PDB file of C-alpha atoms in Angstrom:
ATOM      1  CA  MET U  89      13.467  -7.911 -35.017  1.00 70.00           C
ATOM      2  CA  THR U  90      10.594  -6.455 -37.010  1.00 80.00           C
ATOM      3  CA  THR U  91      10.873  -2.719 -37.577  1.00 83.00           C
ATOM      4  CA  ILE U  92       8.386  -0.021 -38.477  1.00 80.00           C
ATOM      5  CA  LYS U  93       9.880  -0.033 -41.976  1.00 85.00           C
ATOM      6  CA  ASP U  94       9.002  -3.724 -42.340  1.00 88.00           C
ATOM      7  CA  VAL U  95       5.415  -2.955 -41.338  1.00 87.00           C
ATOM      8  CA  ALA U  96       5.228  -0.061 -43.802  1.00 86.00           C
ATOM      9  CA  GLN U  97       6.582  -2.203 -46.647  1.00 89.00           C
ATOM     10  CA  HIS U  98       4.211  -5.067 -45.811  1.00 90.00           C
ATOM     11  CA  ALA U  99       1.203  -2.730 -45.752  1.00 88.00           C
ATOM     12  CA  GLY U 100       2.302  -0.736 -48.779  1.00 90.00           C
ATOM     13  CA  VAL U 101       2.346   2.606 -46.945  1.00 87.00           C
ATOM     14  CA  SER U 102       4.901   5.049 -45.601  1.00 83.00           C
ATOM     15  CA  THR U 103       6.493   4.775 -42.164  1.00 79.00           C
ATOM     16  CA  ALA U 104       4.783   8.060 -41.291  1.00 77.00           C
ATOM     17  CA  THR U 105       1.390   6.477 -41.949  1.00 83.00           C
ATOM     18  CA  VAL U 106       2.276   3.484 -39.748  1.00 82.00           C
ATOM     19  CA  SER U 107       3.359   5.873 -36.978  1.00 77.00           C
ATOM     20  CA  ARG U 108       0.105   7.829 -37.208  1.00 76.00           C
ATOM     21  CA  VAL U 109      -1.982   4.668 -36.939  1.00 82.00           C
ATOM     22  CA  LEU U 110       0.000   3.331 -33.961  1.00 78.00           C
ATOM     23  CA  ASN U 111      -0.266   6.643 -32.140  1.00 69.00           C
ATOM     24  CA  GLY U 112      -4.022   6.827 -32.565  1.00 66.00           C
ATOM     25  CA  HIS U 113      -4.104   9.553 -35.198  1.00 68.00           C
ATOM     26  CA  ALA U 114      -6.379   9.455 -38.202  1.00 69.00           C
ATOM     27  CA  ALA U 115      -5.170   7.439 -41.200  1.00 69.00           C
ATOM     28  CA  PRO U 116      -5.835   8.565 -44.809  1.00 74.00           C
ATOM     29  CA  THR U 117      -8.636   5.985 -45.018  1.00 82.00           C
ATOM     30  CA  GLU U 118     -10.159   3.323 -42.797  1.00 84.00           C
ATOM     31  CA  GLU U 119      -8.964   0.709 -45.274  1.00 87.00           C
ATOM     32  CA  THR U 120      -5.376   1.966 -44.855  1.00 87.00           C
ATOM     33  CA  ARG U 121      -5.690   1.823 -41.073  1.00 85.00           C
ATOM     34  CA  SER U 122      -6.983  -1.751 -41.220  1.00 88.00           C
ATOM     35  CA  ARG U 123      -4.171  -2.736 -43.568  1.00 89.00           C
ATOM     36  CA  VAL U 124      -1.529  -1.298 -41.200  1.00 88.00           C
ATOM     37  CA  LEU U 125      -2.986  -3.034 -38.138  1.00 88.00           C
ATOM     38  CA  ALA U 126      -3.165  -6.319 -40.054  1.00 90.00           C
ATOM     39  CA  ALA U 127       0.516  -5.965 -40.989  1.00 89.00           C
ATOM     40  CA  VAL U 128       1.384  -5.280 -37.347  1.00 87.00           C
ATOM     41  CA  ASP U 129      -0.392  -8.481 -36.279  1.00 86.00           C
ATOM     42  CA  GLU U 130       1.049 -10.602 -39.055  1.00 88.00           C
ATOM     43  CA  LEU U 131       4.621  -9.490 -38.451  1.00 87.00           C
ATOM     44  CA  GLY U 132       4.337  -9.401 -34.650  1.00 83.00           C
ATOM     45  CA  TYR U 133       5.610  -5.838 -34.511  1.00 81.00           C
ATOM     46  CA  ARG U 134       6.094  -4.280 -31.064  1.00 72.00           C
ATOM     47  CA  PRO U 135       6.767  -0.527 -30.875  1.00 67.00           C
ATOM     48  CA  ASN U 136       9.877   0.540 -29.005  1.00 61.00           C
ATOM     49  CA  ALA U 137       8.396   2.077 -25.868  1.00 53.00           C
ATOM     50  CA  LEU U 138      11.663   3.719 -24.848  1.00 47.00           C
ATOM     51  CA  ALA U 139      12.128   5.397 -28.222  1.00 51.00           C
ATOM     52  CA  ARG U 140       8.537   6.578 -28.159  1.00 51.00           C
ATOM     53  CA  SER U 141       8.973   8.013 -24.647  1.00 48.00           C
ATOM     54  CA  LEU U 142      11.966  10.034 -25.796  1.00 44.00           C
ATOM     55  CA  ARG U 143       9.788  11.613 -28.465  1.00 45.00           C
ATOM     56  CA  THR U 144       6.636  12.142 -26.401  1.00 47.00           C
ATOM     57  CA  THR U 145       8.179  12.519 -22.883  1.00 54.00           C
ATOM     58  CA  ALA U 146       5.560  10.011 -21.663  1.00 70.00           C
ATOM     59  CA  THR U 147       6.147   6.339 -20.853  1.00 82.00           C
ATOM     60  CA  THR U 148       2.642   5.329 -19.673  1.00 89.00           C
ATOM     61  CA  THR U 149       4.281   3.786 -16.619  1.00 94.00           C
ATOM     62  CA  LEU U 150       3.803   4.552 -12.939  1.00 96.00           C
ATOM     63  CA  GLY U 151       6.217   3.814 -10.118  1.00 97.00           C
ATOM     64  CA  LEU U 152       4.883   2.345  -6.870  1.00 97.00           C
ATOM     65  CA  VAL U 153       7.226   2.157  -3.871  1.00 96.00           C
ATOM     66  CA  ILE U 154       5.667   0.211  -1.017  1.00 94.00           C
ATOM     67  CA  SER U 155       7.031  -0.310   2.472  1.00 89.00           C
ATOM     68  CA  ASP U 156       6.991  -4.104   2.649  1.00 89.00           C
ATOM     69  CA  LEU U 157       5.915  -6.457  -0.126  1.00 87.00           C
ATOM     70  CA  VAL U 158       5.616  -9.332   2.359  1.00 89.00           C
ATOM     71  CA  ASN U 159       2.892  -7.457   4.241  1.00 92.00           C
ATOM     72  CA  PRO U 160      -0.499  -8.567   2.834  1.00 92.00           C
ATOM     73  CA  PHE U 161      -1.860  -5.052   3.406  1.00 93.00           C
ATOM     74  CA  PHE U 162       0.607  -3.550   0.929  1.00 93.00           C
ATOM     75  CA  ALA U 163       0.303  -6.470  -1.486  1.00 93.00           C
ATOM     76  CA  GLU U 164      -3.442  -5.879  -1.709  1.00 95.00           C
ATOM     77  CA  ILE U 165      -2.917  -2.157  -2.217  1.00 96.00           C
ATOM     78  CA  ALA U 166      -0.352  -2.835  -4.964  1.00 96.00           C
ATOM     79  CA  ARG U 167      -2.819  -5.064  -6.777  1.00 96.00           C
ATOM     80  CA  ALA U 168      -5.548  -2.415  -6.581  1.00 97.00           C
ATOM     81  CA  VAL U 169      -3.156   0.263  -7.902  1.00 97.00           C
ATOM     82  CA  GLU U 170      -2.144  -1.989 -10.787  1.00 96.00           C
ATOM     83  CA  GLU U 171      -5.743  -2.797 -11.703  1.00 96.00           C
ATOM     84  CA  GLU U 172      -6.803   0.852 -11.720  1.00 95.00           C
ATOM     85  CA  ALA U 173      -3.723   1.938 -13.675  1.00 94.00           C
ATOM     86  CA  ARG U 174      -4.170  -0.839 -16.235  1.00 93.00           C
ATOM     87  CA  ALA U 175      -7.756   0.255 -16.792  1.00 93.00           C
ATOM     88  CA  HIS U 176      -6.358   3.636 -17.886  1.00 90.00           C
ATOM     89  CA  GLY U 177      -3.644   2.211 -20.117  1.00 91.00           C
ATOM     90  CA  TYR U 178      -0.746   2.441 -17.652  1.00 93.00           C
ATOM     91  CA  CYS U 179       1.723  -0.163 -16.419  1.00 94.00           C
ATOM     92  CA  VAL U 180       3.009  -0.141 -12.833  1.00 96.00           C
ATOM     93  CA  ILE U 181       6.580  -0.839 -11.710  1.00 95.00           C
ATOM     94  CA  VAL U 182       6.512  -2.030  -8.083  1.00 95.00           C
ATOM     95  CA  ALA U 183       9.512  -1.517  -5.795  1.00 95.00           C
ATOM     96  CA  ASN U 184       9.834  -2.914  -2.263  1.00 94.00           C
ATOM     97  CA  ALA U 185      11.469  -0.510   0.215  1.00 92.00           C
ATOM     98  CA  ASP U 186      11.495  -3.255   2.871  1.00 90.00           C
ATOM     99  CA  GLU U 187      10.775  -0.614   5.543  1.00 88.00           C
ATOM    100  CA  SER U 188      14.163   1.000   4.792  1.00 90.00           C
ATOM    101  CA  ALA U 189      14.536   4.725   4.105  1.00 90.00           C
ATOM    102  CA  ASP U 190      17.788   4.127   2.216  1.00 93.00           C
ATOM    103  CA  GLN U 191      16.312   1.422   0.013  1.00 94.00           C
ATOM    104  CA  GLN U 192      13.294   3.606  -0.635  1.00 94.00           C
ATOM    105  CA  ALA U 193      15.508   6.505  -1.774  1.00 93.00           C
ATOM    106  CA  THR U 194      17.417   4.164  -4.106  1.00 93.00           C
ATOM    107  CA  TYR U 195      14.230   2.925  -5.734  1.00 94.00           C
ATOM    108  CA  VAL U 196      12.848   6.435  -6.105  1.00 95.00           C
ATOM    109  CA  ARG U 197      16.001   7.480  -7.974  1.00 93.00           C
ATOM    110  CA  THR U 198      15.832   4.354 -10.146  1.00 93.00           C
ATOM    111  CA  LEU U 199      12.208   4.984 -11.079  1.00 94.00           C
ATOM    112  CA  LEU U 200      12.960   8.624 -11.889  1.00 92.00           C
ATOM    113  CA  ASP U 201      15.794   7.425 -14.136  1.00 89.00           C
ATOM    114  CA  ARG U 202      13.320   5.098 -15.841  1.00 88.00           C
ATOM    115  CA  ARG U 203      11.234   8.162 -16.673  1.00 89.00           C
ATOM    116  CA  VAL U 204       8.015   7.033 -15.001  1.00 94.00           C
ATOM    117  CA  ASP U 205       5.132   9.433 -15.534  1.00 94.00           C
ATOM    118  CA  GLY U 206       4.305   9.561 -11.829  1.00 95.00           C
ATOM    119  CA  LEU U 207       5.187   8.111  -8.435  1.00 97.00           C
ATOM    120  CA  LEU U 208       3.121   6.534  -5.670  1.00 97.00           C
ATOM    121  CA  VAL U 209       5.083   6.127  -2.444  1.00 96.00           C
ATOM    122  CA  CYS U 210       4.208   4.663   0.923  1.00 95.00           C
ATOM    123  CA  PRO U 211       6.982   6.277   2.992  1.00 93.00           C
ATOM    124  CA  ALA U 212       9.124   3.892   5.017  1.00 90.00           C
ATOM    125  CA  THR U 213       9.917   6.654   7.549  1.00 89.00           C
ATOM    126  CA  ASP U 214       9.353  10.347   8.151  1.00 89.00           C
ATOM    127  CA  ASP U 215      12.612  11.230   6.354  1.00 89.00           C
ATOM    128  CA  PRO U 216      11.605  13.783   3.656  1.00 90.00           C
ATOM    129  CA  SER U 217      14.979  14.099   1.887  1.00 88.00           C
ATOM    130  CA  TRP U 218      13.949  12.003  -1.129  1.00 92.00           C
ATOM    131  CA  ILE U 219      11.002  14.280  -1.937  1.00 91.00           C
ATOM    132  CA  ALA U 220      13.315  17.060  -3.123  1.00 89.00           C
ATOM    133  CA  GLU U 221      14.629  14.775  -5.882  1.00 89.00           C
ATOM    134  CA  VAL U 222      11.100  14.050  -7.073  1.00 92.00           C
ATOM    135  CA  GLU U 223      10.221  17.740  -7.088  1.00 90.00           C
ATOM    136  CA  ALA U 224      13.434  18.580  -8.962  1.00 88.00           C
ATOM    137  CA  ALA U 225      12.523  16.016 -11.616  1.00 89.00           C
ATOM    138  CA  ASP U 226       9.032  17.565 -11.867  1.00 90.00           C
ATOM    139  CA  VAL U 227       7.397  14.144 -11.548  1.00 93.00           C
ATOM    140  CA  PRO U 228       3.871  13.970 -10.064  1.00 95.00           C
ATOM    141  CA  LEU U 229       3.831  12.370  -6.602  1.00 96.00           C
ATOM    142  CA  VAL U 230       1.109  10.918  -4.369  1.00 97.00           C
ATOM    143  CA  LEU U 231       1.733   9.585  -0.853  1.00 97.00           C
ATOM    144  CA  LEU U 232      -0.129   6.448   0.147  1.00 96.00           C
ATOM    145  CA  ASP U 233      -1.110   5.276   3.666  1.00 94.00           C
ATOM    146  CA  ARG U 234       1.571   7.346   5.419  1.00 93.00           C
ATOM    147  CA  THR U 235       2.436  11.029   5.425  1.00 92.00           C
ATOM    148  CA  VAL U 236       5.655  13.033   5.468  1.00 91.00           C
ATOM    149  CA  GLU U 237       5.635  16.468   7.067  1.00 86.00           C
ATOM    150  CA  GLY U 238       6.156  19.264   4.575  1.00 82.00           C
ATOM    151  CA  ALA U 239       5.342  17.186   1.485  1.00 86.00           C
ATOM    152  CA  ALA U 240       3.293  19.343  -0.907  1.00 89.00           C
ATOM    153  CA  CYS U 241       1.470  16.526  -2.663  1.00 94.00           C
ATOM    154  CA  PRO U 242      -1.846  14.655  -2.361  1.00 95.00           C
ATOM    155  CA  VAL U 243      -2.147  11.965   0.320  1.00 96.00           C
ATOM    156  CA  VAL U 244      -4.460   8.936   0.214  1.00 97.00           C
ATOM    157  CA  ARG U 245      -4.950   7.190   3.533  1.00 96.00           C
ATOM    158  CA  ALA U 246      -7.405   5.609   5.950  1.00 96.00           C
ATOM    159  CA  ASP U 247      -8.602   7.300   9.129  1.00 96.00           C
ATOM    160  CA  GLY U 248      -8.726   4.840  12.026  1.00 96.00           C
ATOM    161  CA  ALA U 249      -9.577   7.262  14.836  1.00 97.00           C
ATOM    162  CA  GLN U 250     -13.221   6.246  15.203  1.00 97.00           C
ATOM    163  CA  ALA U 251     -12.488   2.544  14.756  1.00 98.00           C
ATOM    164  CA  LEU U 252      -9.829   2.658  17.477  1.00 98.00           C
ATOM    165  CA  ALA U 253     -12.211   4.514  19.791  1.00 97.00           C
ATOM    166  CA  ASP U 254     -14.783   1.792  19.125  1.00 98.00           C
ATOM    167  CA  LEU U 255     -12.145  -0.855  19.866  1.00 98.00           C
ATOM    168  CA  ALA U 256     -11.355   0.765  23.215  1.00 97.00           C
ATOM    169  CA  ASP U 257     -15.075   0.718  24.054  1.00 97.00           C
ATOM    170  CA  ALA U 258     -15.359  -2.947  23.011  1.00 97.00           C
ATOM    171  CA  LEU U 259     -12.387  -3.929  25.178  1.00 97.00           C
ATOM    172  CA  ARG U 260     -13.810  -2.067  28.150  1.00 96.00           C
ATOM    173  CA  ALA U 261     -17.183  -3.737  27.601  1.00 96.00           C
ATOM    174  CA  ALA U 262     -15.448  -7.135  27.660  1.00 96.00           C
ATOM    175  CA  GLY U 263     -13.949  -6.295  31.060  1.00 95.00           C
ATOM    176  CA  HIS U 264     -10.450  -5.276  29.966  1.00 96.00           C
ATOM    177  CA  ARG U 265      -8.834  -2.339  31.714  1.00 93.00           C
ATOM    178  CA  ARG U 266      -5.090  -2.900  31.287  1.00 96.00           C
ATOM    179  CA  VAL U 267      -4.154  -3.393  27.630  1.00 98.00           C
ATOM    180  CA  GLY U 268      -0.770  -4.103  26.058  1.00 98.00           C
ATOM    181  CA  VAL U 269      -0.196  -2.202  22.814  1.00 98.00           C
ATOM    182  CA  ILE U 270       2.251  -3.385  20.172  1.00 98.00           C
ATOM    183  CA  ALA U 271       2.736  -0.042  18.429  1.00 98.00           C
ATOM    184  CA  GLY U 272       4.395   0.705  15.110  1.00 96.00           C
ATOM    185  CA  PRO U 273       7.655   2.642  14.743  1.00 94.00           C
ATOM    186  CA  ALA U 274       7.574   6.137  16.199  1.00 93.00           C
ATOM    187  CA  ASP U 275       9.218   7.508  13.036  1.00 92.00           C
ATOM    188  CA  THR U 276       6.193   6.680  10.859  1.00 94.00           C
ATOM    189  CA  SER U 277       2.964   8.651  10.799  1.00 93.00           C
ATOM    190  CA  THR U 278       0.827   5.523  11.148  1.00 94.00           C
ATOM    191  CA  GLY U 279       2.919   4.299  14.093  1.00 95.00           C
ATOM    192  CA  ARG U 280       2.415   7.541  15.996  1.00 95.00           C
ATOM    193  CA  GLU U 281      -1.183   8.257  15.053  1.00 96.00           C
ATOM    194  CA  ARG U 282      -2.641   4.851  15.856  1.00 97.00           C
ATOM    195  CA  LEU U 283      -1.054   4.873  19.296  1.00 97.00           C
ATOM    196  CA  GLU U 284      -2.188   8.423  19.967  1.00 97.00           C
ATOM    197  CA  GLN U 285      -5.739   7.747  18.803  1.00 97.00           C
ATOM    198  CA  PHE U 286      -6.080   4.514  20.796  1.00 97.00           C
ATOM    199  CA  GLY U 287      -4.605   6.249  23.835  1.00 96.00           C
ATOM    200  CA  ARG U 288      -7.652   8.534  23.991  1.00 96.00           C
ATOM    201  CA  GLY U 289      -9.849   5.546  24.859  1.00 94.00           C
ATOM    202  CA  GLY U 290      -9.239   5.833  28.608  1.00 94.00           C
ATOM    203  CA  LEU U 291      -7.637   2.407  29.076  1.00 96.00           C
ATOM    204  CA  ASP U 292      -4.518   1.708  31.104  1.00 97.00           C
ATOM    205  CA  LEU U 293      -1.931   1.049  28.392  1.00 98.00           C
ATOM    206  CA  ALA U 294       1.457  -0.652  28.424  1.00 98.00           C
ATOM    207  CA  VAL U 295       3.261   0.114  25.155  1.00 98.00           C
ATOM    208  CA  VAL U 296       6.089  -1.623  23.312  1.00 98.00           C
ATOM    209  CA  HIS U 297       7.104  -0.505  19.812  1.00 98.00           C
ATOM    210  CA  GLY U 298       7.650  -2.935  16.954  1.00 97.00           C
ATOM    211  CA  ASP U 299       8.690  -2.421  13.353  1.00 94.00           C
ATOM    212  CA  PHE U 300       5.605  -3.682  11.472  1.00 95.00           C
ATOM    213  CA  ARG U 301       7.233  -7.129  11.157  1.00 94.00           C
ATOM    214  CA  ARG U 302       6.076 -10.460  12.542  1.00 96.00           C
ATOM    215  CA  GLU U 303       9.227 -11.060  14.591  1.00 97.00           C
ATOM    216  CA  SER U 304       8.912  -7.712  16.351  1.00 97.00           C
ATOM    217  CA  GLY U 305       5.299  -8.513  17.202  1.00 98.00           C
ATOM    218  CA  ALA U 306       6.376 -11.723  18.917  1.00 98.00           C
ATOM    219  CA  ARG U 307       9.146  -9.949  20.846  1.00 98.00           C
ATOM    220  CA  ALA U 308       6.842  -7.131  21.926  1.00 98.00           C
ATOM    221  CA  ALA U 309       4.154  -9.586  23.020  1.00 98.00           C
ATOM    222  CA  ALA U 310       6.720 -11.483  25.096  1.00 98.00           C
ATOM    223  CA  GLU U 311       7.835  -8.269  26.794  1.00 98.00           C
ATOM    224  CA  LEU U 312       4.257  -7.268  27.580  1.00 98.00           C
ATOM    225  CA  LEU U 313       3.310 -10.725  28.863  1.00 98.00           C
ATOM    226  CA  ASP U 314       6.327 -10.737  31.176  1.00 97.00           C
ATOM    227  CA  LEU U 315       5.211  -7.562  32.963  1.00 97.00           C
ATOM    228  CA  PRO U 316       4.377  -8.046  36.655  1.00 96.00           C
ATOM    229  CA  ASP U 317       0.950  -6.531  36.004  1.00 95.00           C
ATOM    230  CA  ARG U 318       0.259  -8.499  32.855  1.00 96.00           C
ATOM    231  CA  PRO U 319      -2.253  -6.954  30.414  1.00 97.00           C
ATOM    232  CA  THR U 320      -5.490  -8.851  29.977  1.00 97.00           C
ATOM    233  CA  ALA U 321      -5.548  -8.038  26.256  1.00 98.00           C
ATOM    234  CA  LEU U 322      -3.055  -7.237  23.487  1.00 98.00           C
ATOM    235  CA  VAL U 323      -3.644  -4.840  20.585  1.00 98.00           C
ATOM    236  CA  ALA U 324      -1.226  -5.098  17.663  1.00 98.00           C
ATOM    237  CA  MET U 325      -1.206  -2.037  15.403  1.00 98.00           C
ATOM    238  CA  ASP U 326      -0.385  -4.028  12.268  1.00 96.00           C
ATOM    239  CA  ASN U 327      -1.361  -7.424  10.859  1.00 96.00           C
ATOM    240  CA  LEU U 328       2.148  -8.932  10.777  1.00 96.00           C
ATOM    241  CA  MET U 329       2.865  -7.812  14.345  1.00 97.00           C
ATOM    242  CA  GLY U 330      -0.512  -9.312  15.227  1.00 97.00           C
ATOM    243  CA  LEU U 331       0.550 -12.666  13.797  1.00 96.00           C
ATOM    244  CA  GLY U 332       3.742 -12.460  15.821  1.00 97.00           C
ATOM    245  CA  ALA U 333       1.734 -11.752  18.973  1.00 98.00           C
ATOM    246  CA  LEU U 334      -0.538 -14.722  18.290  1.00 97.00           C
ATOM    247  CA  GLU U 335       2.518 -16.887  17.739  1.00 97.00           C
ATOM    248  CA  GLU U 336       3.882 -15.886  21.169  1.00 98.00           C
ATOM    249  CA  LEU U 337       0.530 -16.547  22.838  1.00 98.00           C
ATOM    250  CA  ARG U 338       0.420 -20.017  21.286  1.00 97.00           C
ATOM    251  CA  ARG U 339       4.029 -20.670  22.319  1.00 97.00           C
ATOM    252  CA  ARG U 340       3.085 -19.919  25.939  1.00 97.00           C
ATOM    253  CA  GLU U 341      -0.075 -22.012  25.595  1.00 97.00           C
ATOM    254  CA  LEU U 342      -2.199 -19.030  26.590  1.00 97.00           C
ATOM    255  CA  LYS U 343      -5.773 -19.284  25.379  1.00 96.00           C
ATOM    256  CA  VAL U 344      -7.467 -16.457  23.489  1.00 97.00           C
ATOM    257  CA  PRO U 345      -9.555 -14.834  24.880  1.00 97.00           C
ATOM    258  CA  ALA U 346      -9.800 -16.826  28.139  1.00 95.00           C
ATOM    259  CA  ASP U 347      -6.263 -15.951  29.231  1.00 97.00           C
ATOM    260  CA  VAL U 348      -5.454 -12.939  27.039  1.00 97.00           C
ATOM    261  CA  GLY U 349      -7.602 -11.059  24.549  1.00 98.00           C
ATOM    262  CA  LEU U 350      -6.217 -10.066  21.133  1.00 98.00           C
ATOM    263  CA  ALA U 351      -7.135  -7.421  18.557  1.00 98.00           C
ATOM    264  CA  VAL U 352      -5.255  -6.438  15.400  1.00 98.00           C
ATOM    265  CA  TYR U 353      -5.139  -3.346  13.204  1.00 98.00           C
ATOM    266  CA  ASP U 354      -5.703  -4.603   9.608  1.00 95.00           C
ATOM    267  CA  ASP U 355      -7.880  -7.512   8.580  1.00 95.00           C
ATOM    268  CA  GLN U 356      -6.770 -10.542   6.590  1.00 92.00           C
ATOM    269  CA  PRO U 357      -8.840 -13.287   4.908  1.00 91.00           C
ATOM    270  CA  TRP U 358      -7.657 -15.925   7.380  1.00 92.00           C
ATOM    271  CA  PHE U 359      -8.393 -13.938  10.546  1.00 95.00           C
ATOM    272  CA  PRO U 360     -12.110 -14.917  10.568  1.00 95.00           C
ATOM    273  CA  LEU U 361     -11.090 -18.569  10.126  1.00 95.00           C
ATOM    274  CA  LEU U 362      -8.980 -18.782  13.282  1.00 95.00           C
ATOM    275  CA  ASP U 363     -10.375 -20.147  16.539  1.00 94.00           C
ATOM    276  CA  PRO U 364     -11.409 -17.772  17.906  1.00 96.00           C
ATOM    277  CA  PRO U 365     -11.750 -15.392  14.957  1.00 97.00           C
ATOM    278  CA  ILE U 366      -9.713 -12.216  15.434  1.00 97.00           C
ATOM    279  CA  THR U 367     -11.250  -8.826  16.210  1.00 98.00           C
ATOM    280  CA  VAL U 368      -9.754  -6.278  13.805  1.00 98.00           C
ATOM    281  CA  VAL U 369      -9.731  -2.711  12.601  1.00 98.00           C
ATOM    282  CA  ALA U 370     -10.334  -3.228   8.891  1.00 97.00           C
ATOM    283  CA  GLN U 371      -8.933  -0.754   6.388  1.00 97.00           C
ATOM    284  CA  PRO U 372     -10.449  -0.217   2.910  1.00 97.00           C
ATOM    285  CA  THR U 373      -7.272  -1.359   1.155  1.00 96.00           C
ATOM    286  CA  VAL U 374      -8.720  -1.847  -2.325  1.00 96.00           C
ATOM    287  CA  GLU U 375     -10.394   1.556  -2.257  1.00 97.00           C
ATOM    288  CA  MET U 376      -7.138   3.133  -1.038  1.00 97.00           C
ATOM    289  CA  GLY U 377      -5.134   1.640  -3.880  1.00 97.00           C
ATOM    290  CA  ARG U 378      -7.627   2.617  -6.538  1.00 97.00           C
ATOM    291  CA  ALA U 379      -8.047   6.125  -5.136  1.00 97.00           C
ATOM    292  CA  ALA U 380      -4.275   6.614  -5.046  1.00 97.00           C
ATOM    293  CA  ALA U 381      -3.931   5.576  -8.685  1.00 96.00           C
ATOM    294  CA  ARG U 382      -6.757   7.905  -9.715  1.00 96.00           C
ATOM    295  CA  SER U 383      -5.187  10.808  -7.809  1.00 96.00           C
ATOM    296  CA  LEU U 384      -1.841  10.246  -9.521  1.00 95.00           C
ATOM    297  CA  LEU U 385      -3.434  10.018 -12.966  1.00 94.00           C
ATOM    298  CA  ALA U 386      -5.284  13.266 -12.253  1.00 94.00           C
ATOM    299  CA  LEU U 387      -1.978  14.946 -11.361  1.00 93.00           C
ATOM    300  CA  ILE U 388      -0.427  13.673 -14.576  1.00 91.00           C
ATOM    301  CA  ALA U 389      -3.382  15.148 -16.475  1.00 90.00           C
ATOM    302  CA  GLY U 390      -2.695  18.563 -14.944  1.00 90.00           C
ATOM    303  CA  GLU U 391      -5.426  18.505 -12.300  1.00 91.00           C
ATOM    304  CA  GLN U 392      -4.990  19.202  -8.578  1.00 91.00           C
ATOM    305  CA  PRO U 393      -6.744  16.407  -6.673  1.00 92.00           C
ATOM    306  CA  ALA U 394      -7.529  16.844  -3.000  1.00 94.00           C
ATOM    307  CA  ASP U 395      -6.320  14.522  -0.259  1.00 95.00           C
ATOM    308  CA  VAL U 396      -8.392  11.360   0.136  1.00 96.00           C
ATOM    309  CA  ARG U 397      -9.201  10.108   3.627  1.00 96.00           C
ATOM    310  CA  LEU U 398     -11.221   6.906   3.851  1.00 97.00           C
ATOM    311  CA  SER U 399     -12.627   5.381   7.037  1.00 97.00           C
ATOM    312  CA  ALA U 400     -11.429   2.229   8.764  1.00 97.00           C
ATOM    313  CA  ARG U 401     -13.986   0.235  10.765  1.00 97.00           C
ATOM    314  CA  LEU U 402     -14.034  -2.067  13.750  1.00 98.00           C
ATOM    315  CA  VAL U 403     -14.987  -5.702  13.123  1.00 97.00           C
ATOM    316  CA  VAL U 404     -15.771  -7.401  16.437  1.00 97.00           C
ATOM    317  CA  ARG U 405     -15.257 -11.154  16.473  1.00 95.00           C
ATOM    318  CA  GLY U 406     -14.426 -13.496  19.345  1.00 94.00           C
ATOM    319  CA  SER U 407     -10.819 -12.839  20.285  1.00 97.00           C
ATOM    320  CA  CYS U 408     -11.449 -10.177  22.930  1.00 96.00           C
ATOM    321  CA  GLY U 409     -14.199 -11.949  24.828  1.00 94.00           C
ATOM    322  CA  GLU U 410     -17.859 -11.105  25.248  1.00 89.00           C
ATOM    323  CA  ALA U 411     -19.295  -7.968  26.778  1.00 82.00           C
ATOM    324  CA  THR U 412     -19.950  -8.359  30.520  1.00 73.00           C
ATOM    325  CA  GLY U 413     -23.312  -7.746  32.117  1.00 51.00           C
ATOM    326  CA  ALA U 414     -22.023  -4.776  34.103  1.00 43.00           C
ATOM    327  CA  ALA U 415     -20.623  -3.158  30.962  1.00 41.00           C
TER     328      ALA U 415
END
């Protein structure tokens, strides 16, 4: 393995000069700097990042703990975080909590042990116990998409209140009065808030909670469709639960929207391609990921960024039916 001494000998300079060049400090002359960089390229030298971090206390790495890597919503956010971080010279280590508070806590500890410069976490549940470990380690923290009560750190999220109010209006205009809601877990901020916000729309709601997974969406849809007073439309508060609901509707050979309407919180590239295309509440996922990365980098730089709240929007397609004349 090539060492810094090999580079120094090849370039005809001291190891201190090589170190200064690699750390961005001024070299004695521009010719010396060029000679050192040429030696680095010729020998294929790679600095030991761990050794450097022990000297500088910085690793230029960020930790990102997301709730479910299978969920396209979080995958898109992770990509946006990585792109923004890379543009500022940082690498991102992604950990999948798999919607488990215990697994999330394990990954948080692991990332702290790896000496990441900052943490981005989408909390799996409301459990705040892991935050104390982050605060004790004095590592900058930003919460993404979901909140945890009592956490004294910036939060980046989307506000779906207006979009859900618009969805309630659109369903009413299409003649729906009784609506089945496939809600998220009650122990997550997004699970509670989306249900509460949609509940203000004045519709008659039947509610079954899922766990933000496809299988739970199918089970919840089955339970709602088996009610004596069957809802005329289903609203799934997450894209994977929405896919599960659609799967159950197809299994029962119920037509959308002729038999049952369907709307989903979160858009996906294939939703407009379905027949009929799915009405959705679309979140600005790319903007959320980039904003979260910028907030964390600002914290690392010693700034105090404010919370970021972006707006979700309703995208009306064909899966809930057309507005009636009376409406």
